[in-house]
PDB file of C-alpha atoms in Angstrom:
ATOM      1  CA  UNK A   1     119.417  76.575  83.901  1.00 69.00           C
ATOM      2  CA  UNK A   2     119.947  79.059  86.601  1.00 80.00           C
ATOM      3  CA  UNK A   3     120.004  83.037  85.642  1.00 88.00           C
ATOM      4  CA  UNK A   4     123.072  85.189  86.631  1.00 90.00           C
ATOM      5  CA  UNK A   5     123.077  87.395  89.565  1.00 91.00           C
ATOM      6  CA  UNK A   6     124.224  90.828  89.646  1.00 90.00           C
ATOM      7  CA  UNK A   7     125.244  93.071  92.570  1.00 90.00           C
ATOM      8  CA  UNK A   8     122.704  95.670  91.764  1.00 92.00           C
ATOM      9  CA  UNK A   9     119.591  93.423  91.237  1.00 93.00           C
ATOM     10  CA  UNK A  10     120.711  90.894  93.761  1.00 93.00           C
ATOM     11  CA  UNK A  11     117.393  90.179  95.435  1.00 94.00           C
ATOM     12  CA  UNK A  12     115.105  90.166  92.366  1.00 95.00           C
ATOM     13  CA  UNK A  13     117.676  88.004  90.608  1.00 95.00           C
ATOM     14  CA  UNK A  14     118.025  85.473  93.656  1.00 96.00           C
ATOM     15  CA  UNK A  15     114.180  85.594  93.650  1.00 96.00           C
ATOM     16  CA  UNK A  16     113.840  84.657  89.763  1.00 95.00           C
ATOM     17  CA  UNK A  17     116.073  81.908  90.252  1.00 96.00           C
ATOM     18  CA  UNK A  18     114.067  80.236  93.200  1.00 96.00           C
ATOM     19  CA  UNK A  19     110.890  81.155  91.287  1.00 96.00           C
ATOM     20  CA  UNK A  20     111.911  79.242  88.265  1.00 95.00           C
ATOM     21  CA  UNK A  21     112.498  76.221  89.893  1.00 96.00           C
ATOM     22  CA  UNK A  22     109.070  76.681  91.894  1.00 95.00           C
ATOM     23  CA  UNK A  23     107.519  76.877  88.475  1.00 95.00           C
ATOM     24  CA  UNK A  24     108.537  73.287  87.691  1.00 95.00           C
ATOM     25  CA  UNK A  25     106.401  71.908  90.268  1.00 96.00           C
ATOM     26  CA  UNK A  26     102.847  71.942  88.781  1.00 95.00           C
ATOM     27  CA  UNK A  27     100.674  68.840  89.570  1.00 94.00           C
ATOM     28  CA  UNK A  28     100.072  66.337  92.222  1.00 94.00           C
ATOM     29  CA  UNK A  29      97.997  63.458  92.139  1.00 92.00           C
ATOM     30  CA  UNK A  30      95.724  62.553  95.265  1.00 91.00           C
ATOM     31  CA  UNK A  31      93.138  60.028  96.619  1.00 90.00           C
ATOM     32  CA  UNK A  32      90.326  59.592  94.062  1.00 85.00           C
ATOM     33  CA  UNK A  33      92.326  59.498  92.010  1.00 87.00           C
ATOM     34  CA  UNK A  34      92.652  63.149  91.254  1.00 90.00           C
ATOM     35  CA  UNK A  35      95.212  65.393  89.497  1.00 93.00           C
ATOM     36  CA  UNK A  36      95.543  68.934  91.341  1.00 94.00           C
ATOM     37  CA  UNK A  37      97.290  71.610  89.021  1.00 95.00           C
ATOM     38  CA  UNK A  38      98.686  74.713  90.597  1.00 94.00           C
ATOM     39  CA  UNK A  39      96.754  77.681  88.926  1.00 93.00           C
ATOM     40  CA  UNK A  40      98.602  80.473  90.257  1.00 91.00           C
ATOM     41  CA  UNK A  41     102.438  81.370  91.125  1.00 93.00           C
ATOM     42  CA  UNK A  42     102.952  84.893  92.515  1.00 91.00           C
ATOM     43  CA  UNK A  43     105.430  86.685  94.411  1.00 89.00           C
ATOM     44  CA  UNK A  44     103.252  87.599  97.437  1.00 83.00           C
ATOM     45  CA  UNK A  45      99.792  86.148  98.639  1.00 77.00           C
ATOM     46  CA  UNK A  46      96.996  87.466  96.403  1.00 69.00           C
ATOM     47  CA  UNK A  47      94.140  89.336  98.318  1.00 65.00           C
ATOM     48  CA  UNK A  48      91.969  89.258  95.416  1.00 62.00           C
ATOM     49  CA  UNK A  49      91.941  85.878  94.585  1.00 57.00           C
ATOM     50  CA  UNK A  50      91.403  84.821  98.385  1.00 66.00           C
ATOM     51  CA  UNK A  51      87.688  83.964  98.137  1.00 70.00           C
ATOM     52  CA  UNK A  52      87.620  82.267  94.591  1.00 80.00           C
ATOM     53  CA  UNK A  53      87.962  78.273  95.226  1.00 85.00           C
ATOM     54  CA  UNK A  54      88.819  77.692  91.550  1.00 87.00           C
ATOM     55  CA  UNK A  55      92.017  80.158  91.518  1.00 87.00           C
ATOM     56  CA  UNK A  56      93.755  77.565  93.914  1.00 90.00           C
ATOM     57  CA  UNK A  57      96.368  75.875  94.374  1.00 94.00           C
ATOM     58  CA  UNK A  58      98.470  78.959  95.003  1.00 93.00           C
ATOM     59  CA  UNK A  59     102.185  78.759  94.841  1.00 95.00           C
ATOM     60  CA  UNK A  60     104.065  81.887  96.680  1.00 94.00           C
ATOM     61  CA  UNK A  61     107.910  82.549  96.091  1.00 95.00           C
ATOM     62  CA  UNK A  62     108.219  85.376  98.798  1.00 94.00           C
ATOM     63  CA  UNK A  63     111.255  87.968  98.363  1.00 93.00           C
ATOM     64  CA  UNK A  64     114.681  86.737  99.999  1.00 94.00           C
ATOM     65  CA  UNK A  65     115.738  88.186 102.826  1.00 90.00           C
ATOM     66  CA  UNK A  66     119.367  88.947 102.686  1.00 90.00           C
ATOM     67  CA  UNK A  67     121.460  90.087 105.696  1.00 86.00           C
ATOM     68  CA  UNK A  68     125.175  90.435 105.039  1.00 86.00           C
ATOM     69  CA  UNK A  69     128.234  89.873 106.975  1.00 83.00           C
ATOM     70  CA  UNK A  70     131.898  90.863 106.105  1.00 83.00           C
ATOM     71  CA  UNK A  71     133.630  87.689 104.692  1.00 85.00           C
ATOM     72  CA  UNK A  72     137.046  89.061 103.668  1.00 85.00           C
ATOM     73  CA  UNK A  73     138.174  92.660 103.095  1.00 84.00           C
ATOM     74  CA  UNK A  74     137.003  91.901  99.462  1.00 86.00           C
ATOM     75  CA  UNK A  75     134.138  89.839  99.766  1.00 88.00           C
ATOM     76  CA  UNK A  76     130.428  90.199 101.499  1.00 90.00           C
ATOM     77  CA  UNK A  77     128.623  87.169 102.448  1.00 91.00           C
ATOM     78  CA  UNK A  78     124.747  87.300 102.276  1.00 92.00           C
ATOM     79  CA  UNK A  79     123.291  84.842 104.859  1.00 90.00           C
ATOM     80  CA  UNK A  80     119.994  84.814 102.829  1.00 93.00           C
ATOM     81  CA  UNK A  81     116.530  83.008 103.473  1.00 93.00           C
ATOM     82  CA  UNK A  82     113.495  82.732 100.914  1.00 95.00           C
ATOM     83  CA  UNK A  83     110.223  81.233 102.017  1.00 94.00           C
ATOM     84  CA  UNK A  84     107.819  79.350  99.330  1.00 96.00           C
ATOM     85  CA  UNK A  85     104.457  78.733 100.553  1.00 95.00           C
ATOM     86  CA  UNK A  86     101.622  76.484  99.016  1.00 95.00           C
ATOM     87  CA  UNK A  87      97.621  77.358  99.361  1.00 93.00           C
ATOM     88  CA  UNK A  88      95.500  74.407  98.547  1.00 94.00           C
ATOM     89  CA  UNK A  89      91.749  73.745  99.394  1.00 93.00           C
ATOM     90  CA  UNK A  90      93.246  69.854 100.024  1.00 91.00           C
ATOM     91  CA  UNK A  91      95.181  68.985 102.809  1.00 91.00           C
ATOM     92  CA  UNK A  92      96.567  65.704 100.849  1.00 93.00           C
ATOM     93  CA  UNK A  93      97.822  68.039  98.007  1.00 95.00           C
ATOM     94  CA  UNK A  94      99.557  70.481 100.188  1.00 95.00           C
ATOM     95  CA  UNK A  95     101.862  68.101 101.662  1.00 95.00           C
ATOM     96  CA  UNK A  96     102.512  66.655  98.649  1.00 96.00           C
ATOM     97  CA  UNK A  97     103.214  70.130  96.856  1.00 96.00           C
ATOM     98  CA  UNK A  98     105.143  70.914  99.797  1.00 96.00           C
ATOM     99  CA  UNK A  99     107.469  67.897  99.244  1.00 96.00           C
ATOM    100  CA  UNK A 100     107.621  68.514  95.463  1.00 96.00           C
ATOM    101  CA  UNK A 101     109.144  72.003  96.282  1.00 96.00           C
ATOM    102  CA  UNK A 102     111.544  70.676  98.551  1.00 96.00           C
ATOM    103  CA  UNK A 103     112.755  67.919  95.918  1.00 96.00           C
ATOM    104  CA  UNK A 104     112.907  70.875  93.126  1.00 96.00           C
ATOM    105  CA  UNK A 105     115.073  72.903  94.717  1.00 96.00           C
ATOM    106  CA  UNK A 106     117.323  70.339  96.666  1.00 95.00           C
ATOM    107  CA  UNK A 107     117.929  68.719  93.243  1.00 95.00           C
ATOM    108  CA  UNK A 108     118.907  72.294  91.563  1.00 95.00           C
ATOM    109  CA  UNK A 109     121.210  72.511  94.352  1.00 94.00           C
ATOM    110  CA  UNK A 110     124.020  72.283  91.453  1.00 94.00           C
ATOM    111  CA  UNK A 111     122.452  74.703  88.819  1.00 94.00           C
ATOM    112  CA  UNK A 112     121.968  77.445  91.809  1.00 95.00           C
ATOM    113  CA  UNK A 113     125.664  76.689  92.881  1.00 94.00           C
ATOM    114  CA  UNK A 114     126.741  77.641  89.257  1.00 94.00           C
ATOM    115  CA  UNK A 115     125.314  80.990  89.756  1.00 94.00           C
ATOM    116  CA  UNK A 116     126.648  81.739  93.342  1.00 93.00           C
ATOM    117  CA  UNK A 117     123.822  80.472  95.479  1.00 95.00           C
ATOM    118  CA  UNK A 118     125.411  77.858  97.732  1.00 94.00           C
ATOM    119  CA  UNK A 119     124.800  75.868 100.923  1.00 94.00           C
ATOM    120  CA  UNK A 120     120.875  75.484 100.596  1.00 95.00           C
ATOM    121  CA  UNK A 121     119.073  73.987 103.426  1.00 93.00           C
ATOM    122  CA  UNK A 122     115.859  73.736 104.688  1.00 93.00           C
ATOM    123  CA  UNK A 123     115.517  75.857 107.705  1.00 89.00           C
ATOM    124  CA  UNK A 124     111.798  75.515 108.471  1.00 89.00           C
ATOM    125  CA  UNK A 125     108.601  74.124 107.499  1.00 92.00           C
ATOM    126  CA  UNK A 126     105.207  75.367 108.833  1.00 91.00           C
ATOM    127  CA  UNK A 127     101.665  74.487 108.086  1.00 91.00           C
ATOM    128  CA  UNK A 128      98.120  76.060 108.825  1.00 91.00           C
ATOM    129  CA  UNK A 129      94.590  75.618 107.956  1.00 89.00           C
ATOM    130  CA  UNK A 130      92.049  78.383 107.469  1.00 85.00           C
ATOM    131  CA  UNK A 131      87.938  77.807 107.479  1.00 81.00           C
ATOM    132  CA  UNK A 132      86.707  80.466 105.154  1.00 74.00           C
ATOM    133  CA  UNK A 133      83.874  79.684 103.015  1.00 78.00           C
ATOM    134  CA  UNK A 134      85.757  76.855 102.352  1.00 83.00           C
ATOM    135  CA  UNK A 135      88.747  75.399 104.069  1.00 89.00           C
ATOM    136  CA  UNK A 136      92.470  76.554 103.333  1.00 89.00           C
ATOM    137  CA  UNK A 137      95.493  74.604 103.692  1.00 93.00           C
ATOM    138  CA  UNK A 138      98.943  75.670 103.704  1.00 92.00           C
ATOM    139  CA  UNK A 139     102.333  74.623 103.973  1.00 95.00           C
ATOM    140  CA  UNK A 140     105.921  76.835 103.832  1.00 94.00           C
ATOM    141  CA  UNK A 141     109.228  75.872 103.516  1.00 96.00           C
ATOM    142  CA  UNK A 142     112.141  78.295 104.218  1.00 94.00           C
ATOM    143  CA  UNK A 143     115.550  77.806 102.649  1.00 95.00           C
ATOM    144  CA  UNK A 144     118.430  79.149 104.065  1.00 93.00           C
ATOM    145  CA  UNK A 145     121.214  79.943 101.492  1.00 95.00           C
ATOM    146  CA  UNK A 146     124.844  81.750 101.005  1.00 95.00           C
ATOM    147  CA  UNK A 147     125.768  84.383  97.997  1.00 94.00           C
ATOM    148  CA  UNK A 148     128.893  86.108  98.231  1.00 91.00           C
ATOM    149  CA  UNK A 149     129.743  89.090  96.224  1.00 90.00           C
ATOM    150  CA  UNK A 150     132.766  91.802  95.754  1.00 88.00           C
ATOM    151  CA  UNK A 151     132.756  94.382  98.715  1.00 84.00           C
ATOM    152  CA  UNK A 152     133.151  98.241  97.698  1.00 83.00           C
ATOM    153  CA  UNK A 153     136.226  99.582  99.310  1.00 75.00           C
ATOM    154  CA  UNK A 154     136.018 101.754 102.207  1.00 68.00           C
ATOM    155  CA  UNK A 155     135.172 101.899 105.896  1.00 60.00           C
TER     156      UNK A 155
ATOM    157  CA  UNK B   1     146.034  63.197 144.147  1.00 83.00           C
ATOM    158  CA  UNK B   2     146.246  65.902 141.652  1.00 83.00           C
ATOM    159  CA  UNK B   3     143.894  65.711 138.322  1.00 80.00           C
ATOM    160  CA  UNK B   4     145.353  67.526 135.378  1.00 77.00           C
ATOM    161  CA  UNK B   5     143.210  68.252 132.074  1.00 74.00           C
ATOM    162  CA  UNK B   6     144.672  68.787 128.775  1.00 75.00           C
ATOM    163  CA  UNK B   7     143.706  70.061 125.678  1.00 72.00           C
ATOM    164  CA  UNK B   8     140.716  72.553 126.909  1.00 79.00           C
ATOM    165  CA  UNK B   9     141.531  75.208 124.586  1.00 80.00           C
ATOM    166  CA  UNK B  10     138.721  73.613 121.976  1.00 77.00           C
ATOM    167  CA  UNK B  11     136.232  73.228 124.754  1.00 78.00           C
ATOM    168  CA  UNK B  12     137.031  77.104 126.171  1.00 77.00           C
ATOM    169  CA  UNK B  13     136.207  78.127 122.868  1.00 78.00           C
ATOM    170  CA  UNK B  14     133.022  76.087 122.319  1.00 76.00           C
ATOM    171  CA  UNK B  15     131.823  77.794 125.524  1.00 76.00           C
ATOM    172  CA  UNK B  16     132.956  81.032 124.920  1.00 75.00           C
ATOM    173  CA  UNK B  17     131.156  81.152 121.376  1.00 76.00           C
ATOM    174  CA  UNK B  18     127.958  78.983 122.059  1.00 78.00           C
ATOM    175  CA  UNK B  19     125.900  81.900 123.773  1.00 80.00           C
ATOM    176  CA  UNK B  20     126.274  83.955 120.296  1.00 80.00           C
ATOM    177  CA  UNK B  21     125.227  80.959 117.889  1.00 81.00           C
ATOM    178  CA  UNK B  22     122.517  80.199 120.423  1.00 85.00           C
ATOM    179  CA  UNK B  23     121.418  84.166 120.206  1.00 83.00           C
ATOM    180  CA  UNK B  24     121.395  83.949 116.357  1.00 81.00           C
ATOM    181  CA  UNK B  25     119.572  80.910 116.115  1.00 84.00           C
ATOM    182  CA  UNK B  26     116.805  81.776 118.811  1.00 86.00           C
ATOM    183  CA  UNK B  27     116.072  84.899 117.499  1.00 84.00           C
ATOM    184  CA  UNK B  28     115.904  83.834 114.365  1.00 85.00           C
ATOM    185  CA  UNK B  29     113.143  80.793 115.032  1.00 88.00           C
ATOM    186  CA  UNK B  30     111.315  83.602 117.327  1.00 89.00           C
ATOM    187  CA  UNK B  31     111.052  85.874 114.429  1.00 88.00           C
ATOM    188  CA  UNK B  32     110.193  82.874 112.016  1.00 89.00           C
ATOM    189  CA  UNK B  33     107.482  82.068 114.780  1.00 92.00           C
ATOM    190  CA  UNK B  34     105.800  85.583 114.960  1.00 93.00           C
ATOM    191  CA  UNK B  35     105.872  85.731 110.897  1.00 91.00           C
ATOM    192  CA  UNK B  36     103.756  82.615 110.749  1.00 92.00           C
ATOM    193  CA  UNK B  37     101.468  83.720 113.601  1.00 93.00           C
ATOM    194  CA  UNK B  38     101.233  87.068 111.305  1.00 93.00           C
ATOM    195  CA  UNK B  39     100.079  85.288 108.224  1.00 90.00           C
ATOM    196  CA  UNK B  40      97.869  83.037 110.129  1.00 91.00           C
ATOM    197  CA  UNK B  41      96.108  86.021 111.606  1.00 92.00           C
ATOM    198  CA  UNK B  42      95.802  87.884 108.468  1.00 89.00           C
ATOM    199  CA  UNK B  43      94.283  84.476 106.983  1.00 87.00           C
ATOM    200  CA  UNK B  44      91.662  84.714 109.503  1.00 89.00           C
ATOM    201  CA  UNK B  45      90.791  88.301 109.921  1.00 88.00           C
ATOM    202  CA  UNK B  46      87.181  88.814 108.994  1.00 83.00           C
ATOM    203  CA  UNK B  47      87.420  90.906 105.414  1.00 77.00           C
ATOM    204  CA  UNK B  48      84.969  93.322 104.401  1.00 75.00           C
ATOM    205  CA  UNK B  49      86.918  96.662 103.838  1.00 73.00           C
ATOM    206  CA  UNK B  50      90.246  94.909 104.259  1.00 76.00           C
ATOM    207  CA  UNK B  51      91.061  97.515 107.018  1.00 82.00           C
ATOM    208  CA  UNK B  52      91.423  94.984 109.825  1.00 86.00           C
ATOM    209  CA  UNK B  53      93.881  92.815 107.785  1.00 86.00           C
ATOM    210  CA  UNK B  54      95.873  96.023 106.813  1.00 86.00           C
ATOM    211  CA  UNK B  55      96.203  96.722 110.327  1.00 90.00           C
ATOM    212  CA  UNK B  56      97.761  93.643 111.643  1.00 92.00           C
ATOM    213  CA  UNK B  57     101.602  94.304 111.797  1.00 92.00           C
ATOM    214  CA  UNK B  58     104.822  92.836 113.086  1.00 91.00           C
ATOM    215  CA  UNK B  59     107.008  95.222 114.964  1.00 88.00           C
ATOM    216  CA  UNK B  60     110.034  94.980 116.685  1.00 84.00           C
ATOM    217  CA  UNK B  61     110.005  95.552 120.751  1.00 83.00           C
ATOM    218  CA  UNK B  62     113.283  97.444 120.398  1.00 73.00           C
ATOM    219  CA  UNK B  63     114.822  98.930 117.415  1.00 61.00           C
ATOM    220  CA  UNK B  64     118.179  97.995 116.267  1.00 60.00           C
ATOM    221  CA  UNK B  65     120.622  95.183 114.634  1.00 60.00           C
ATOM    222  CA  UNK B  66     119.874  92.559 116.955  1.00 63.00           C
ATOM    223  CA  UNK B  67     116.145  92.254 117.441  1.00 65.00           C
ATOM    224  CA  UNK B  68     115.220  89.906 120.183  1.00 72.00           C
ATOM    225  CA  UNK B  69     111.356  90.757 120.825  1.00 81.00           C
ATOM    226  CA  UNK B  70     108.637  91.002 118.265  1.00 87.00           C
ATOM    227  CA  UNK B  71     105.147  92.178 118.634  1.00 90.00           C
ATOM    228  CA  UNK B  72     101.944  92.154 116.724  1.00 93.00           C
ATOM    229  CA  UNK B  73     100.188  94.966 116.748  1.00 92.00           C
ATOM    230  CA  UNK B  74      96.595  95.565 115.288  1.00 92.00           C
ATOM    231  CA  UNK B  75      95.644  99.089 114.509  1.00 90.00           C
ATOM    232  CA  UNK B  76      92.102  98.835 114.033  1.00 87.00           C
ATOM    233  CA  UNK B  77      89.302  99.792 116.482  1.00 85.00           C
ATOM    234  CA  UNK B  78      87.134  96.892 115.686  1.00 82.00           C
ATOM    235  CA  UNK B  79      89.742  94.442 116.315  1.00 89.00           C
ATOM    236  CA  UNK B  80      89.204  93.749 119.810  1.00 90.00           C
ATOM    237  CA  UNK B  81      85.741  93.191 119.378  1.00 88.00           C
ATOM    238  CA  UNK B  82      86.214  90.610 116.665  1.00 88.00           C
ATOM    239  CA  UNK B  83      88.829  89.040 118.624  1.00 91.00           C
ATOM    240  CA  UNK B  84      87.012  88.914 122.212  1.00 90.00           C
ATOM    241  CA  UNK B  85      83.369  89.127 121.239  1.00 89.00           C
ATOM    242  CA  UNK B  86      80.640  91.970 121.941  1.00 88.00           C
ATOM    243  CA  UNK B  87      77.064  92.045 123.255  1.00 88.00           C
ATOM    244  CA  UNK B  88      74.875  91.161 120.019  1.00 88.00           C
ATOM    245  CA  UNK B  89      73.427  94.532 119.103  1.00 86.00           C
ATOM    246  CA  UNK B  90      71.823  96.338 116.213  1.00 86.00           C
ATOM    247  CA  UNK B  91      73.097  99.775 114.353  1.00 80.00           C
ATOM    248  CA  UNK B  92      72.178 102.088 111.673  1.00 81.00           C
ATOM    249  CA  UNK B  93      74.489 102.075 108.738  1.00 76.00           C
ATOM    250  CA  UNK B  94      74.341 105.738 107.447  1.00 75.00           C
ATOM    251  CA  UNK B  95      74.216 106.499 103.688  1.00 69.00           C
ATOM    252  CA  UNK B  96      78.282 107.111 103.830  1.00 64.00           C
ATOM    253  CA  UNK B  97      78.780 103.602 105.666  1.00 64.00           C
ATOM    254  CA  UNK B  98      82.178 102.049 104.464  1.00 68.00           C
ATOM    255  CA  UNK B  99      81.397  98.315 103.615  1.00 72.00           C
ATOM    256  CA  UNK B 100      81.828  96.565 100.426  1.00 68.00           C
ATOM    257  CA  UNK B 101      79.398  94.017 101.584  1.00 69.00           C
ATOM    258  CA  UNK B 102      76.853  95.487 103.563  1.00 70.00           C
ATOM    259  CA  UNK B 103      74.715  98.705 101.873  1.00 74.00           C
ATOM    260  CA  UNK B 104      74.391 101.755 103.552  1.00 77.00           C
ATOM    261  CA  UNK B 105      70.888 103.478 105.035  1.00 80.00           C
ATOM    262  CA  UNK B 106      69.964  99.923 106.604  1.00 80.00           C
ATOM    263  CA  UNK B 107      69.709  99.071 110.157  1.00 84.00           C
ATOM    264  CA  UNK B 108      71.582  95.978 110.776  1.00 82.00           C
ATOM    265  CA  UNK B 109      71.704  93.550 113.705  1.00 81.00           C
ATOM    266  CA  UNK B 110      75.637  91.958 114.460  1.00 81.00           C
ATOM    267  CA  UNK B 111      75.894  89.023 116.845  1.00 82.00           C
ATOM    268  CA  UNK B 112      79.054  87.103 115.330  1.00 84.00           C
ATOM    269  CA  UNK B 113      82.423  87.756 116.038  1.00 87.00           C
ATOM    270  CA  UNK B 114      85.561  86.169 114.274  1.00 87.00           C
ATOM    271  CA  UNK B 115      88.716  85.461 116.514  1.00 91.00           C
ATOM    272  CA  UNK B 116      91.710  85.834 114.303  1.00 92.00           C
ATOM    273  CA  UNK B 117      94.822  86.352 116.680  1.00 93.00           C
ATOM    274  CA  UNK B 118      94.447  83.583 118.957  1.00 94.00           C
ATOM    275  CA  UNK B 119      93.667  80.468 116.689  1.00 92.00           C
ATOM    276  CA  UNK B 120      96.755  81.934 114.676  1.00 93.00           C
ATOM    277  CA  UNK B 121      98.859  81.581 117.759  1.00 94.00           C
ATOM    278  CA  UNK B 122      97.233  78.218 118.653  1.00 93.00           C
ATOM    279  CA  UNK B 123      98.068  76.594 115.499  1.00 91.00           C
ATOM    280  CA  UNK B 124     101.652  77.651 115.398  1.00 92.00           C
ATOM    281  CA  UNK B 125     102.461  77.029 119.098  1.00 92.00           C
ATOM    282  CA  UNK B 126     101.820  73.384 118.651  1.00 91.00           C
ATOM    283  CA  UNK B 127     105.356  72.976 117.114  1.00 90.00           C
ATOM    284  CA  UNK B 128     107.271  76.003 118.472  1.00 92.00           C
ATOM    285  CA  UNK B 129     108.936  74.030 121.201  1.00 91.00           C
ATOM    286  CA  UNK B 130     110.025  71.588 118.729  1.00 90.00           C
ATOM    287  CA  UNK B 131     111.407  74.440 116.573  1.00 90.00           C
ATOM    288  CA  UNK B 132     113.131  75.863 119.562  1.00 90.00           C
ATOM    289  CA  UNK B 133     114.720  72.593 120.711  1.00 91.00           C
ATOM    290  CA  UNK B 134     116.049  72.034 116.535  1.00 88.00           C
ATOM    291  CA  UNK B 135     117.617  75.863 117.184  1.00 88.00           C
ATOM    292  CA  UNK B 136     119.437  74.298 120.148  1.00 88.00           C
ATOM    293  CA  UNK B 137     120.553  71.453 118.316  1.00 88.00           C
ATOM    294  CA  UNK B 138     121.580  73.502 115.202  1.00 83.00           C
ATOM    295  CA  UNK B 139     123.826  76.118 117.340  1.00 84.00           C
ATOM    296  CA  UNK B 140     125.478  73.404 119.379  1.00 83.00           C
ATOM    297  CA  UNK B 141     126.372  71.427 116.321  1.00 77.00           C
ATOM    298  CA  UNK B 142     127.622  74.394 114.628  1.00 62.00           C
ATOM    299  CA  UNK B 143     130.278  74.807 117.167  1.00 52.00           C
ATOM    300  CA  UNK B 144     131.456  71.314 117.129  1.00 50.00           C
ATOM    301  CA  UNK B 145     132.331  71.466 113.803  1.00 45.00           C
TER     302      UNK B 145
END
């Protein structure tokens, strides 16, 4: 169930909608067989967890970007984007989590549209792997979306 | 022989508006690329006090609404040596030495450096041309609707 968005708190409200959907992604199974469970859901990459293997996987829902344009005299259109990232110590689970995240957002498109977040598309995906004391794999997906709100009069 | 072309209005509109759409999509792709390089560099930066990592920033080359070029600036004085290497050497860390890993009042020998920028660029450059192609496709298809 998506939560309503107010003009005053548009950015955190949009973020919360995507965060609530991301929280439904909890586990994937990989070769082993092994079940990998997300340990942390955060709004930005937590530096204090970066060196502890047991704190991964970490799912990051970044703040949305919300540039606007004039739609009509009475409405403003937000051409927004939001990036979700998954950090794991297993490359196989990173790809599976990415697919699950994309699936979760795509299947929630109707409930998001009900609160005004529409035209959701995957704009970009990327991947990276970093060798620290352990190997860290990351995948990210950026969703584009639109949102309209009533303009305040005045030019 | 005379050749006449009809209904060129749509084509003319397409050609006039295409550069603007292309510009928007390519600028977006450029910025996304630089953001991913920034994140990769921050993840790879060697960590002690966190100063090097914090000094890695993304900045526009020119300020304004339609920024086309971005740069990654690394402010830490140690960055160049970590990236490019240095002659192995020893140094005495005074009692006020600012490190979370190394206690002060000791002489250390350093010989290992950790490139962080070039590996981050190399990782993202692999898919950059594909993303540029996708941006161009998106711009062209958007105009054909």
